[in-house]
Tab-separated table of C-alpha atoms in Angstrom:
chain	number	residue	atom	x	y	z
A	1	MET	CA	0.690	0.100	0.075
A	2	ASN	CA	1.264	3.494	-0.927
A	3	ILE	CA	0.467	6.388	0.936
A	4	ILE	CA	0.239	10.143	-0.502
A	5	ILE	CA	0.504	12.713	1.659
A	6	LYS	CA	-0.121	16.806	0.189
A	7	ASN	CA	1.838	19.504	1.101
A	8	ALA	CA	2.855	19.074	4.991
A	9	CYS	CA	4.271	21.775	6.655
A	10	ILE	CA	7.780	19.620	8.148
A	11	ILE	CA	8.583	19.972	11.739
A	12	ASP	CA	11.995	18.325	12.507
A	13	PRO	CA	14.278	19.908	14.373
A	14	PHE	CA	16.787	16.909	13.650
A	15	GLY	CA	16.879	16.763	10.011
A	16	ALA	CA	17.457	18.936	6.484
A	17	TYR	CA	13.694	18.940	5.220
A	18	ASN	CA	12.720	21.596	8.693
A	19	GLN	CA	10.139	23.786	8.076
A	20	GLN	CA	9.848	23.070	4.501
A	21	ILE	CA	6.765	21.953	2.878
A	22	LYS	CA	6.567	19.187	0.844
A	23	SER	CA	5.139	15.555	0.049
A	24	ILE	CA	5.721	11.902	1.226
A	25	LYS	CA	5.452	8.829	-0.055
A	26	ILE	CA	5.183	5.795	1.840
A	27	SER	CA	5.811	2.412	0.564
A	28	ASN	CA	4.522	-0.437	2.460
A	29	GLY	CA	5.383	0.950	5.426
A	30	ILE	CA	8.507	3.238	4.227
A	31	ILE	CA	9.214	6.483	3.858
A	32	ASN	CA	9.737	6.238	-0.401
A	33	LYS	CA	10.160	9.938	-1.389
A	34	ILE	CA	10.857	13.776	-0.405
A	35	ALA	CA	9.713	16.150	-2.953
A	36	ASP	CA	7.533	19.401	-3.562
A	37	ASP	CA	5.119	17.423	-4.926
A	38	ILE	CA	3.868	13.818	-6.345
A	39	ALA	CA	1.552	12.153	-8.411
A	40	VAL	CA	-1.259	10.319	-6.986
A	41	SER	CA	-2.116	7.295	-8.539
A	42	ASP	CA	-5.469	5.501	-8.157
A	43	ASN	CA	-4.473	2.715	-5.653
A	44	ASP	CA	-2.677	5.612	-3.682
A	45	LEU	CA	-3.794	7.142	-0.866
A	46	LEU	CA	-4.307	10.182	-0.179
A	47	VAL	CA	-4.507	12.426	2.637
A	48	ASP	CA	-4.960	15.970	2.194
A	49	ILE	CA	-5.182	17.925	4.634
A	50	PRO	CA	-5.478	21.527	5.139
A	51	ASN	CA	-2.549	23.454	6.887
A	52	LEU	CA	-1.439	19.796	7.349
A	53	HIS	CA	1.718	19.254	9.574
A	54	ILE	CA	4.617	16.482	10.421
A	55	SER	CA	6.524	15.543	12.386
A	56	TYR	CA	8.580	12.627	13.507
A	57	GLY	CA	5.849	10.499	15.783
A	58	TRP	CA	5.652	11.889	19.344
A	59	ILE	CA	6.783	9.199	22.344
A	60	ASP	CA	5.705	9.682	26.239
A	61	SER	CA	8.447	8.527	29.300
A	62	SER	CA	5.690	7.881	30.934
A	63	VAL	CA	1.943	6.084	30.470
A	64	SER	CA	0.275	4.085	32.462
A	65	PHE	CA	-2.797	2.143	31.599
A	66	GLY	CA	-4.210	-0.516	34.180
A	67	GLU	CA	-4.128	-3.136	32.821
A	68	PRO	CA	-3.408	-6.433	34.543
A	69	GLY	CA	-5.004	-6.441	37.505
A	70	TYR	CA	-6.661	-2.449	36.338
A	71	GLU	CA	-8.552	-3.169	33.041
A	72	GLU	CA	-11.349	-0.456	34.145
A	73	ARG	CA	-9.174	2.256	34.164
A	74	GLU	CA	-7.545	1.790	31.336
A	75	THR	CA	-7.131	-1.097	28.669
A	76	ILE	CA	-3.934	-1.640	26.389
A	77	ALA	CA	-5.030	-1.874	24.090
A	78	HIS	CA	-7.788	1.230	24.168
A	79	GLY	CA	-5.165	3.097	25.564
A	80	LEU	CA	-2.439	2.453	22.470
A	81	GLU	CA	-5.592	3.996	20.229
A	82	VAL	CA	-5.724	6.481	23.141
A	83	ALA	CA	-2.045	7.569	22.133
A	84	ALA	CA	-2.763	7.048	18.574
A	85	LYS	CA	-5.496	9.596	18.090
A	86	SER	CA	-3.677	11.376	20.953
A	87	GLY	CA	-0.451	11.727	18.448
A	88	PHE	CA	2.142	9.071	19.905
A	89	THR	CA	3.045	6.352	18.249
A	90	HIS	CA	5.241	5.480	21.150
A	91	ILE	CA	4.717	4.887	24.698
A	92	CYS	CA	7.079	4.126	27.639
A	93	LEU	CA	4.744	1.885	30.172
A	94	ASN	CA	4.833	2.701	33.188
A	95	PRO	CA	4.841	-1.111	36.195
A	96	ASN	CA	2.060	0.215	38.530
A	97	THR	CA	-0.305	-2.994	37.075
A	98	ASP	CA	-1.480	-5.805	39.804
A	99	PRO	CA	0.621	-7.790	39.758
A	100	VAL	CA	3.216	-5.211	38.635
A	101	ILE	CA	5.696	-5.031	35.870
A	102	ASP	CA	8.968	-6.768	37.218
A	103	ASN	CA	9.973	-10.054	35.653
A	104	GLN	CA	10.177	-11.297	32.042
A	105	ALA	CA	7.410	-12.909	32.583
A	106	GLY	CA	5.246	-9.570	32.814
A	107	ILE	CA	7.292	-7.713	30.466
A	108	ASN	CA	5.998	-10.102	27.846
A	109	LEU	CA	2.504	-10.208	28.653
A	110	VAL	CA	2.576	-5.886	27.948
A	111	LEU	CA	4.132	-6.750	24.012
A	112	SER	CA	1.812	-9.521	23.742
A	113	LYS	CA	-0.768	-7.333	24.014
A	114	ALA	CA	-0.227	-3.918	22.542
A	115	SER	CA	1.046	-6.549	19.299
A	116	GLY	CA	-0.090	-5.533	16.784
A	117	GLN	CA	-1.605	-1.329	17.438
A	118	ALA	CA	-0.198	1.583	15.420
A	119	SER	CA	1.611	2.998	18.939
A	120	THR	CA	4.239	0.850	20.394
A	121	LEU	CA	4.561	0.238	23.624
A	122	LEU	CA	7.470	0.278	24.886
A	123	PRO	CA	7.222	-1.470	28.811
A	124	ILE	CA	9.373	0.021	31.779
A	125	GLY	CA	10.287	-3.095	33.990
A	126	ALA	CA	10.097	-2.482	38.289
A	127	LEU	CA	13.474	-1.565	39.966
A	128	THR	CA	12.207	-3.506	42.656
A	129	LYS	CA	10.624	-6.079	44.036
A	130	ASN	CA	6.638	-5.512	43.949
A	131	SER	CA	7.999	-2.080	43.885
A	132	GLU	CA	8.428	-2.341	46.799
A	133	GLY	CA	11.906	-0.704	47.475
A	134	ILE	CA	13.211	-4.165	48.767
A	135	ASP	CA	15.157	-6.340	46.882
A	136	MET	CA	15.964	-6.068	43.526
A	137	ALA	CA	13.714	-7.047	40.223
A	138	GLU	CA	14.516	-9.907	37.429
A	139	MET	CA	15.653	-6.723	35.464
A	140	PHE	CA	19.046	-8.014	33.095
A	141	ASP	CA	16.031	-10.934	32.644
A	142	MET	CA	13.042	-7.572	31.980
A	143	LYS	CA	15.458	-5.924	29.780
A	144	ASN	CA	16.288	-9.007	27.170
A	145	ALA	CA	12.789	-9.706	26.834
A	146	GLY	CA	11.915	-5.741	25.992
A	147	ALA	CA	11.741	-3.399	29.281
A	148	VAL	CA	13.889	0.286	27.901
A	149	ALA	CA	14.717	1.518	31.263
A	150	PHE	CA	13.756	0.756	34.896
A	151	GLY	CA	11.729	2.073	37.671
A	152	ASP	CA	8.819	2.027	40.623
A	153	TYR	CA	6.466	4.573	39.649
A	154	LYS	CA	5.773	7.210	42.076
A	155	LYS	CA	8.036	5.473	44.342
A	156	SER	CA	10.999	7.272	45.841
A	157	MET	CA	13.793	4.984	47.019
A	158	GLU	CA	14.647	4.935	50.218
A	159	ASN	CA	17.364	2.828	50.486
A	160	ALA	CA	19.988	4.697	49.405
A	161	ASN	CA	22.549	1.519	48.830
A	162	LEU	CA	19.711	-0.481	47.030
A	163	LEU	CA	19.780	3.063	44.389
A	164	LYS	CA	23.760	2.864	44.959
A	165	ILE	CA	23.990	-1.309	43.451
A	166	SER	CA	20.492	-0.822	41.487
A	167	LEU	CA	22.882	1.635	39.519
A	168	GLN	CA	25.906	0.149	38.988
A	169	TYR	CA	24.258	-2.925	38.105
A	170	THR	CA	22.248	-1.607	35.339
A	171	GLN	CA	25.557	-1.339	34.024
A	172	ASN	CA	26.633	-3.996	33.023
A	173	PHE	CA	23.942	-4.125	29.799
A	174	ASN	CA	23.695	-0.684	29.784
A	175	ALA	CA	20.161	0.524	31.787
A	176	ARG	CA	18.955	3.479	32.871
A	177	VAL	CA	17.572	3.756	35.788
A	178	ILE	CA	14.265	5.568	36.770
A	179	ALA	CA	13.940	7.781	40.650
A	180	TYR	CA	11.347	9.583	40.998
A	181	ALA	CA	11.964	11.985	43.904
A	182	SER	CA	9.647	13.270	46.927
A	183	ASP	CA	10.821	12.429	50.617
A	184	LYS	CA	7.236	10.609	52.297
A	185	ASN	CA	8.578	11.855	56.080
A	186	ILE	CA	9.071	15.288	54.787
A	187	LYS	CA	5.781	14.797	52.464
A	188	GLY	CA	3.764	13.826	55.488
A	189	LYS	CA	0.455	14.225	54.894
A	190	GLY	CA	0.734	16.618	52.664
A	191	VAL	CA	-1.142	17.105	49.355
A	192	VAL	CA	-1.434	20.174	47.793
A	193	ASN	CA	1.650	22.627	47.557
A	194	GLU	CA	3.486	23.916	50.974
A	195	GLY	CA	2.824	27.806	49.661
A	196	VAL	CA	-0.157	30.905	49.451
A	197	VAL	CA	-2.398	29.197	48.358
A	198	SER	CA	-2.271	25.802	50.865
A	199	THR	CA	-2.345	28.051	53.263
A	200	ARG	CA	-5.530	29.419	52.140
A	201	LEU	CA	-7.453	26.334	51.775
A	202	GLY	CA	-6.515	25.339	54.539
A	203	LEU	CA	-4.620	21.905	52.611
A	204	LYS	CA	-1.925	20.272	54.097
A	205	GLY	CA	1.484	21.406	52.034
A	206	ILE	CA	4.241	19.125	50.539
A	207	PRO	CA	7.647	21.768	50.057
A	208	ASP	CA	9.490	21.959	47.704
A	209	LEU	CA	12.148	19.786	50.002
A	210	ALA	CA	10.549	16.503	50.042
A	211	GLU	CA	11.547	16.322	46.378
A	212	GLU	CA	15.314	18.465	46.460
A	213	ILE	CA	16.096	16.487	49.070
A	214	VAL	CA	16.013	13.520	46.719
A	215	VAL	CA	17.636	15.165	44.378
A	216	ALA	CA	20.330	16.087	44.851
A	217	ARG	CA	20.999	12.610	47.299
A	218	ASN	CA	20.646	10.208	44.178
A	219	LEU	CA	22.952	13.038	42.183
A	220	TYR	CA	24.970	11.874	44.224
A	221	LEU	CA	24.900	8.780	44.202
A	222	LEU	CA	24.462	8.651	40.244
A	223	GLU	CA	28.048	11.101	40.309
A	224	TYR	CA	29.564	8.360	42.228
A	225	THR	CA	28.747	4.931	40.223
A	226	SER	CA	28.427	6.897	36.988
A	227	GLY	CA	25.677	5.100	36.151
A	228	LYS	CA	22.909	6.117	33.749
A	229	MET	CA	19.627	7.977	35.642
A	230	HIS	CA	15.982	9.395	34.398
A	231	ILE	CA	14.321	11.814	37.239
A	232	PRO	CA	10.855	11.531	35.824
A	233	THR	CA	8.225	15.244	36.797
A	234	ILE	CA	10.815	17.503	37.922
A	235	SER	CA	8.532	20.424	39.890
A	236	THR	CA	11.024	22.546	42.226
A	237	GLN	CA	13.288	25.664	40.957
A	238	LYS	CA	16.369	23.456	42.611
A	239	SER	CA	15.759	20.243	41.120
A	240	ILE	CA	16.693	22.292	37.782
A	241	GLU	CA	19.392	24.257	39.590
A	242	LEU	CA	21.107	20.232	41.027
A	243	ILE	CA	19.835	18.725	37.863
A	244	LYS	CA	21.944	21.171	35.875
A	245	ALA	CA	24.677	21.111	37.597
A	246	ALA	CA	25.054	17.364	37.139
A	247	LYS	CA	25.670	17.714	33.109
A	248	ALA	CA	28.244	20.127	33.484
A	249	LYS	CA	29.221	17.753	35.368
A	250	GLY	CA	29.669	15.528	32.344
A	251	LEU	CA	27.128	13.268	34.531
A	252	ASP	CA	24.271	10.649	32.352
A	253	VAL	CA	21.501	12.293	34.547
A	254	THR	CA	17.966	13.470	32.155
A	255	CYS	CA	15.042	14.277	33.911
A	256	SER	CA	11.864	14.972	31.811
A	257	VAL	CA	8.494	17.259	32.739
A	258	ALA	CA	4.946	16.962	33.077
A	259	VAL	CA	2.565	19.473	31.388
A	260	HIS	CA	0.342	20.253	33.635
A	261	HIS	CA	2.867	21.898	34.996
A	262	LEU	CA	3.876	23.891	32.215
A	263	VAL	CA	0.531	24.915	32.027
A	264	LEU	CA	-1.507	24.783	35.517
A	265	THR	CA	-0.834	26.109	38.611
A	266	ASP	CA	-2.077	25.764	42.267
A	267	GLU	CA	-4.446	28.619	41.742
A	268	GLN	CA	-6.345	25.859	40.413
A	269	LEU	CA	-7.561	24.213	43.921
A	270	ASP	CA	-9.843	27.311	44.507
A	271	ASN	CA	-12.997	24.278	43.992
A	272	PHE	CA	-11.147	21.686	46.044
A	273	ASP	CA	-11.685	20.317	42.647
A	274	THR	CA	-9.553	16.441	42.708
A	275	ARG	CA	-8.561	16.597	38.644
A	276	TYR	CA	-6.110	19.261	40.230
A	277	LYS	CA	-4.540	16.466	42.064
A	278	VAL	CA	-1.801	15.460	41.371
A	279	ALA	CA	1.842	14.197	42.113
A	280	PRO	CA	4.583	16.032	42.746
A	281	PRO	CA	1.785	19.230	43.584
A	282	LEU	CA	0.581	21.844	41.422
A	283	LYS	CA	3.171	24.357	41.835
A	284	ASP	CA	3.200	28.784	42.139
A	285	GLU	CA	2.996	30.690	38.828
A	286	THR	CA	6.921	32.170	39.370
A	287	THR	CA	7.241	27.892	39.813
A	288	ARG	CA	5.412	26.953	36.542
A	289	GLN	CA	7.764	29.830	34.469
A	290	ALA	CA	10.863	28.387	35.195
A	291	LEU	CA	10.053	24.855	34.679
A	292	ILE	CA	9.625	26.557	30.725
A	293	ASN	CA	12.541	28.171	30.725
A	294	ALA	CA	14.551	24.706	32.147
A	295	VAL	CA	12.798	23.679	28.551
A	296	LEU	CA	13.861	26.076	26.831
A	297	ASP	CA	17.078	25.697	27.589
A	298	ASP	CA	17.773	21.897	27.048
A	299	THR	CA	17.638	21.534	30.978
A	300	ILE	CA	14.598	20.085	30.833
A	301	ASP	CA	14.869	16.368	27.951
A	302	CYS	CA	11.240	15.737	27.301
A	303	ILE	CA	8.102	16.418	28.399
A	304	THR	CA	5.410	13.839	29.868
A	305	THR	CA	1.853	13.094	29.808
A	306	ASP	CA	2.052	11.204	32.546
A	307	HIS	CA	-0.846	9.595	32.051
A	308	GLN	CA	-2.645	8.201	34.781
A	309	PRO	CA	-6.461	7.442	34.432
A	310	TRP	CA	-8.022	7.064	37.482
A	311	ASP	CA	-11.726	5.447	38.233
A	312	ILE	CA	-14.203	7.703	39.660
A	313	GLU	CA	-14.775	5.917	43.215
A	314	HIS	CA	-10.920	6.398	43.497
A	315	LYS	CA	-11.057	10.620	42.643
A	316	LYS	CA	-14.704	12.064	43.410
A	317	LEU	CA	-13.570	11.728	47.357
A	318	GLU	CA	-12.611	14.140	49.167
A	319	PHE	CA	-8.895	15.696	48.392
A	320	ASP	CA	-7.283	13.684	50.890
A	321	LEU	CA	-8.646	11.124	49.944
A	322	ALA	CA	-8.844	11.433	45.764
A	323	LYS	CA	-6.028	9.104	43.962
A	324	ASP	CA	-2.718	11.355	42.673
A	325	GLY	CA	-3.027	11.571	38.709
A	326	THR	CA	-4.366	13.303	35.796
A	327	ILE	CA	-5.113	11.636	32.072
A	328	GLY	CA	-3.314	14.041	29.604
A	329	LEU	CA	-2.915	12.398	26.500
A	330	GLU	CA	-5.873	13.710	24.459
A	331	SER	CA	-4.781	17.069	25.738
A	332	ALA	CA	-0.955	17.448	25.584
A	333	PHE	CA	-0.858	19.098	22.318
A	334	GLY	CA	-3.360	21.489	22.888
A	335	ALA	CA	-2.600	23.036	26.445
A	336	LEU	CA	1.530	22.980	25.156
A	337	GLN	CA	0.349	25.264	22.331
A	338	ASN	CA	-0.766	28.511	25.272
A	339	VAL	CA	2.549	28.092	26.749
A	340	LEU	CA	5.093	27.016	24.589
A	341	PRO	CA	6.930	27.473	20.167
A	342	LEU	CA	5.885	24.741	18.159
A	343	ASP	CA	9.292	23.834	17.372
A	344	VAL	CA	9.836	22.522	21.509
A	345	ILE	CA	6.846	21.116	21.787
A	346	ILE	CA	8.063	19.340	19.073
A	347	LYS	CA	11.450	18.775	19.951
A	348	LYS	CA	10.437	17.524	24.042
A	349	LEU	CA	8.305	15.320	22.313
A	350	LEU	CA	10.927	13.961	20.981
A	351	GLY	CA	13.035	13.787	23.925
A	352	ALA	CA	12.266	10.753	25.718
A	353	TYR	CA	13.636	8.423	21.912
A	354	THR	CA	17.529	9.329	23.064
A	355	ILE	CA	16.746	8.362	26.629
A	356	PHE	CA	15.125	5.097	25.786
A	357	THR	CA	15.855	3.939	22.414
A	358	ASN	CA	18.266	3.677	20.069
A	359	ILE	CA	15.815	5.489	17.309
A	360	ILE	CA	17.185	9.054	16.499
A	361	PRO	CA	13.984	10.776	16.242
A	362	GLU	CA	14.669	11.867	11.619
A	363	ILE	CA	12.099	12.446	8.816
A	364	THR	CA	14.303	10.703	5.831
A	365	VAL	CA	13.834	8.457	3.116
A	366	ASP	CA	14.646	5.088	2.823
A	367	ARG	CA	13.883	4.620	7.189
A	368	THR	CA	10.398	3.305	8.781
A	369	ALA	CA	7.685	5.700	8.806
A	370	ASN	CA	7.094	7.043	12.050
A	371	LEU	CA	4.909	9.677	11.564
A	372	THR	CA	2.699	12.871	13.824
A	373	LEU	CA	0.185	14.415	11.953
A	374	PHE	CA	-1.166	17.108	13.258
A	375	SER	CA	-2.461	20.897	12.338
A	376	PRO	CA	-1.265	23.930	15.134
A	377	ASP	CA	-3.550	26.590	14.372
A	378	THR	CA	-7.300	24.920	15.856
A	379	ALA	CA	-9.006	26.895	18.738
A	380	TYR	CA	-11.055	24.961	20.975
A	381	THR	CA	-12.301	24.400	23.969
A	382	PHE	CA	-11.462	20.862	26.346
A	383	THR	CA	-14.412	19.335	26.395
A	384	VAL	CA	-15.689	15.517	27.743
A	385	ASP	CA	-16.199	14.613	24.443
A	386	ASN	CA	-12.596	15.957	23.719
A	387	ILE	CA	-12.048	12.726	26.440
A	388	LEU	CA	-11.070	9.120	24.805
A	389	SER	CA	-10.173	7.735	27.611
A	390	LYS	CA	-11.974	5.103	29.358
A	391	SER	CA	-11.501	7.335	32.405
A	392	LYS	CA	-12.438	10.870	32.330
A	393	ASN	CA	-10.321	12.452	35.356
A	394	SER	CA	-8.776	15.329	33.261
A	395	ALA	CA	-7.287	18.031	35.336
A	396	PHE	CA	-7.913	19.863	31.284
A	397	LEU	CA	-11.261	20.171	31.287
A	398	ARG	CA	-12.635	23.343	30.177
A	399	GLN	CA	-9.761	24.516	29.314
A	400	GLN	CA	-8.314	26.660	25.765
A	401	MET	CA	-6.242	24.549	23.869
A	402	LYS	CA	-5.159	25.466	20.392
A	403	GLY	CA	-3.760	22.638	17.633
A	404	LYS	CA	-5.161	19.536	16.718
A	405	VAL	CA	-3.830	16.132	15.895
A	406	SER	CA	-5.299	14.569	12.785
A	407	GLY	CA	-3.813	10.999	13.081
A	408	ILE	CA	-0.093	9.658	12.932
A	409	ILE	CA	1.847	6.680	10.727
A	410	ASN	CA	3.512	4.298	12.518
A	411	ASN	CA	3.624	0.209	12.717
A	412	ASN	CA	2.619	0.374	8.964
A	413	LYS	CA	-0.330	1.871	9.873
A	414	LEU	CA	-2.462	4.797	9.540
A	415	ILE	CA	-4.737	6.430	11.699
A	416	ILE	CA	-6.889	9.462	10.569
A	417	ASN	CA	-8.812	11.402	13.131
A	418	GLU	CA	-12.439	11.834	12.299
């Protein structure tokens, strides 16, 4: 099957066609030709969308679904359909399932569930058995089965020596450790960011120190071991400074920021709406601006949705009792365009490739077609009708959006949104 994409503006920060309007011919899943114009035959599938833009397929470094164990929140098959329609050709799946993905069988299971989908699933294996932080999981076996990294989702490693050993051990097979940062004792019973808003609302606050002290410790361990570390969803100014200094030393450390930390602040909490209860918590405007600046200066390597579906029984509760997390695949692109330039958004939605894969995200001839199609200028309000996920716990409901995803091409499949 041939697919002809007509007159698309290519956004490719890493390639030769950046900002050029071209037509693209794809034959049997391979980019066959890139030119100013390409003839279309009767048997070709034509993609001709007004103001069409394309980029290399986006990748999300932190996605939770539920299956196995929590299929009522999201299944792998349906979750990957949501990812595809949201523009993500690759997603890194967190191991927070039941059972936890902490062995080779778990990796094989989720990969088998993802077989045949347009979007590609890249499994993250648990760092410790059952993500309990006591014993190392079977990382070497999981790596051989297809795991791209190892971490205990939203769980900070209390045992510094175990993290040190993990960083040393994973060097034997060139793997990266994901080290979430939140000291549970300093966090205590906090539910929101410690500051003016928490005081005004009478909600227990979480100081920035809860994140920063763990980031600092983990970077010391990284320097000692010379391993590879990824720090997910950083959210404080001091964390930015610590990571920037570590990179200047030459440490192999990468980090991500969540879309909601770039777009929203804790001012959203005035109505005690639990859709805005996330971990780390939403911060103030000064911190939000600092995070944006860290994206712009490349201290932050990639942007994630940190997609975490919850059913209504776990989310629509008193604020203290509700679970942390928001879905974010469907809203990511439209929300980011309100705060960042288009070329920066694309660059950071491709950043996880160099962290978790060997893929070079560049659009060129004779390469597998892995593309995201989008129209950047469409303005709309995000509503429940825009949510494709089984769970509806979106922090972006009623937010103004700019830009819509038209579809993807990946795994020799074309997905076009209606």
